[in-house]
Amino acid sequence: MTEQVGELVRDWVHGWARCREVAPPVAVPEGYRLRVDRPGHLVRHVLPGFDPAALRELAAGLTTVDTWLKVCGPPDQVTACLSGQWSVGAQEFLMSLDLTPERAPVTSYPVEVAEGVDVVDVRLRAPDGSVAASGRIGLAGKAAVVDQVETAPAHRRRGLGRVVMAGLGAQALTRGARRAVLVATEDGQGLYHALGWTTRSSVTAARRTA
């Protein structure tokens, strides 16, 4: 694990907890533990580095169904360390971006900003008043963690994801953030690369199913 990946994971777990409105992460020897307490997702263990022996030992001791692992490592290597009682997801990517002022993309969709405690939501409204696209940042020190960026199916392929991301970046800058962090799916990685984000590590999620 590089020092930078470790710092980004630290930012990500704290911002993610704020975005999802769960208890702050607890530092543990393997990384971080988050109490999520949601259906299908009770506890999440986040590992900033890939240590096969440590992962095997940790996973063997986690016997509660709907416990999750989030490991900075590729799916094939993570899968090799887990028993068949774990369901391993598709590869994801830890990404970051140094925030700088940028011109907001032009859009005909009204933009709304809603602030909470260490959380900011950006929403684009469709003509009928429904939410066409949205996203959220959770603030963690000088970092802004981007989460839950979605575009409604009827409004896709219109550049609304770019508008939301630009809005989130602008809101982050005004609140003192200097970098943004997220974990992207394989589909999302292409969009974020096009927006200037850099991939820092592979990430693999696994869920205890039996």
Coordinates of C-alpha atoms in Angstrom, one line a residue:
M1 CA 0.0 0.0 0.0
T2 CA 1.4 3.4 -0.9
E3 CA 1.1 6.3 1.5
Q4 CA -1.2 8.1 -0.9
V5 CA -3.6 5.2 -1.3
G6 CA -3.8 5.0 2.5
E7 CA -4.6 8.7 2.8
L8 CA -7.2 8.4 0.1
V9 CA -8.9 5.4 1.8
R10 CA -8.9 7.3 5.1
D11 CA -10.6 10.3 3.4
W12 CA -13.0 8.0 1.6
V13 CA -14.3 6.0 4.6
H14 CA -14.9 9.2 6.6
G15 CA -16.7 10.9 3.7
W16 CA -18.6 7.8 2.7
A17 CA -19.9 7.4 6.3
R18 CA -21.2 11.0 6.2
C19 CA -22.8 10.5 2.8
R20 CA -24.6 7.4 4.0
E21 CA -25.4 8.9 7.4
V22 CA -23.8 6.1 9.4
A23 CA -21.5 6.1 12.4
P24 CA -17.9 7.3 11.8
P25 CA -15.4 4.6 10.9
V26 CA -13.3 3.0 13.6
A27 CA -9.6 2.4 12.9
V28 CA -8.7 -1.2 13.4
P29 CA -5.4 -3.1 12.6
E30 CA -6.5 -4.1 9.1
G31 CA -7.8 -0.6 8.2
Y32 CA -11.3 0.6 9.1
R33 CA -14.6 -0.8 10.4
L34 CA -17.9 0.8 9.7
R35 CA -21.2 -0.1 11.4
V36 CA -23.8 0.3 8.6
D37 CA -26.8 -1.5 10.1
R38 CA -28.8 -1.6 6.8
P39 CA -30.6 -4.6 5.3
G40 CA -28.0 -6.7 3.5
H41 CA -25.2 -4.6 4.8
L42 CA -24.5 -4.8 8.6
V43 CA -20.8 -4.1 8.9
R44 CA -18.1 -3.0 6.4
H45 CA -14.4 -3.7 6.8
V46 CA -12.2 -1.5 4.6
L47 CA -8.6 -2.7 3.9
P48 CA -6.3 0.0 2.3
G49 CA -3.7 -2.6 1.5
F50 CA -3.7 -6.1 0.1
D51 CA -2.1 -8.6 2.5
P52 CA -3.2 -12.1 1.5
A53 CA -2.4 -13.7 4.9
A54 CA -4.1 -10.9 6.9
L55 CA -7.1 -11.0 4.6
R56 CA -7.5 -14.8 5.0
E57 CA -7.2 -14.5 8.8
L58 CA -9.7 -11.6 9.0
A59 CA -12.3 -13.2 6.6
A60 CA -12.1 -16.6 8.5
G61 CA -13.1 -14.8 11.7
L62 CA -16.1 -12.9 10.1
T63 CA -19.0 -15.3 10.3
T64 CA -22.0 -13.0 10.3
V65 CA -24.0 -13.0 7.1
D66 CA -24.2 -9.6 5.4
T67 CA -20.7 -8.6 6.7
W68 CA -18.8 -6.8 3.9
L69 CA -15.1 -6.5 2.9
K70 CA -13.8 -3.7 0.8
V71 CA -10.2 -4.5 -0.2
C72 CA -7.7 -2.4 -2.2
G73 CA -6.8 -5.3 -4.6
P74 CA -8.1 -6.9 -7.8
P75 CA -11.0 -9.4 -7.7
D76 CA -9.0 -12.5 -8.7
Q77 CA -6.4 -12.0 -5.9
V78 CA -9.1 -11.2 -3.3
T79 CA -11.2 -14.2 -4.3
A80 CA -8.2 -16.5 -3.9
C81 CA -8.1 -15.5 -0.2
L82 CA -11.8 -16.2 0.6
S83 CA -13.9 -19.2 1.1
G84 CA -17.0 -20.1 -0.9
Q85 CA -19.0 -18.4 1.8
W86 CA -18.1 -15.0 0.3
S87 CA -19.7 -13.5 -2.8
V88 CA -17.1 -11.3 -4.6
G89 CA -18.3 -8.4 -6.7
A90 CA -16.9 -6.8 -9.9
Q91 CA -13.8 -4.8 -9.9
E92 CA -14.1 -1.2 -8.7
F93 CA -11.6 1.7 -8.6
L94 CA -10.3 4.1 -6.0
M95 CA -10.0 7.5 -7.9
S96 CA -9.0 11.0 -6.9
L97 CA -8.9 14.5 -8.4
D98 CA -7.2 17.7 -7.4
L99 CA -9.9 20.3 -7.3
T100 CA -9.6 23.5 -9.3
P101 CA -12.1 26.1 -10.4
E102 CA -13.8 25.3 -13.7
R103 CA -16.5 26.7 -15.9
A104 CA -19.9 25.0 -15.2
P105 CA -21.3 23.1 -18.2
V106 CA -24.4 24.7 -19.7
T107 CA -27.6 22.9 -19.0
S108 CA -31.3 23.7 -19.4
Y109 CA -32.1 21.7 -16.2
P110 CA -32.5 23.8 -13.0
V111 CA -29.7 23.1 -10.5
E112 CA -30.5 22.7 -6.8
V113 CA -28.0 22.7 -3.9
A114 CA -29.0 21.3 -0.5
E115 CA -26.7 21.4 2.4
G116 CA -26.5 19.2 5.5
V117 CA -23.9 18.7 8.2
D118 CA -20.7 17.9 6.3
V119 CA -22.8 16.9 3.3
V120 CA -23.9 18.7 0.1
D121 CA -26.4 17.4 -2.5
V122 CA -26.6 18.7 -6.1
R123 CA -29.8 17.9 -8.0
L124 CA -31.0 18.6 -11.6
R125 CA -34.7 18.9 -12.0
A126 CA -36.6 17.7 -15.1
P127 CA -39.5 19.9 -16.5
D128 CA -42.0 17.7 -14.6
G129 CA -40.2 18.5 -11.3
S130 CA -38.7 15.0 -10.9
V131 CA -35.0 14.5 -10.2
A132 CA -33.2 14.0 -13.5
A133 CA -29.7 13.6 -12.0
S134 CA -28.1 14.0 -8.6
G135 CA -25.0 13.4 -6.5
R136 CA -23.7 14.0 -3.0
I137 CA -20.4 14.9 -1.4
G138 CA -19.3 14.1 2.2
L139 CA -16.7 16.5 3.5
A140 CA -13.7 15.0 5.4
G141 CA -11.0 17.6 6.2
K142 CA -9.5 18.8 2.9
A143 CA -11.2 16.1 0.9
A144 CA -14.7 15.8 -0.6
V145 CA -15.9 12.2 -1.1
V146 CA -18.3 11.9 -4.1
D147 CA -21.1 9.4 -3.7
Q148 CA -24.5 8.3 -5.2
V149 CA -24.1 10.1 -8.5
E150 CA -27.1 8.9 -10.6
T151 CA -28.9 10.0 -13.7
A152 CA -32.5 8.8 -14.2
P153 CA -32.9 6.5 -17.3
A154 CA -35.1 8.9 -19.2
H155 CA -32.4 11.6 -19.0
R156 CA -29.2 9.7 -19.8
R157 CA -26.7 10.6 -22.6
R158 CA -27.4 14.3 -22.1
G159 CA -24.2 15.2 -20.2
L160 CA -26.0 15.5 -16.9
G161 CA -23.4 13.5 -15.1
R162 CA -20.8 16.1 -16.0
V163 CA -23.1 18.9 -14.8
V164 CA -23.6 17.1 -11.4
M165 CA -19.9 16.4 -11.0
A166 CA -19.0 20.0 -11.9
G167 CA -21.5 21.3 -9.3
L168 CA -20.2 19.0 -6.6
G169 CA -16.6 20.1 -7.3
A170 CA -17.6 23.8 -7.1
Q171 CA -19.5 23.2 -3.8
A172 CA -16.5 21.3 -2.4
L173 CA -14.1 24.1 -3.3
T174 CA -16.2 26.7 -1.6
R175 CA -16.1 24.6 1.6
G176 CA -12.3 24.3 1.7
A177 CA -11.8 20.9 0.0
R178 CA -8.7 20.6 -2.1
R179 CA -9.2 17.1 -3.5
A180 CA -12.1 14.8 -4.4
V181 CA -12.2 11.0 -3.8
L182 CA -14.5 8.3 -5.0
V183 CA -14.8 4.6 -5.6
A184 CA -16.1 4.0 -9.2
T185 CA -17.6 1.0 -11.0
E186 CA -16.0 -0.1 -14.2
D187 CA -18.7 1.8 -16.2
G188 CA -18.2 5.0 -14.1
Q189 CA -14.4 4.8 -14.4
G190 CA -14.5 5.9 -18.0
L191 CA -16.7 9.0 -17.3
Y192 CA -14.4 10.0 -14.4
H193 CA -11.2 9.6 -16.5
A194 CA -12.7 11.9 -19.1
L195 CA -13.3 14.4 -16.4
G196 CA -9.6 14.3 -15.3
W197 CA -9.8 11.8 -12.4
T198 CA -6.9 9.4 -11.8
T199 CA -7.2 5.8 -10.8
R200 CA -5.2 5.1 -7.7
S201 CA -6.0 1.4 -6.8
S202 CA -8.2 -1.5 -7.7
V203 CA -11.0 -2.1 -5.2
T204 CA -12.9 -5.4 -4.6
A205 CA -16.0 -5.8 -2.5
A206 CA -17.1 -9.1 -1.0
R207 CA -20.2 -10.0 1.0
R208 CA -20.5 -12.9 3.5
T209 CA -23.5 -14.9 2.3
A210 CA -23.5 -18.1 4.3

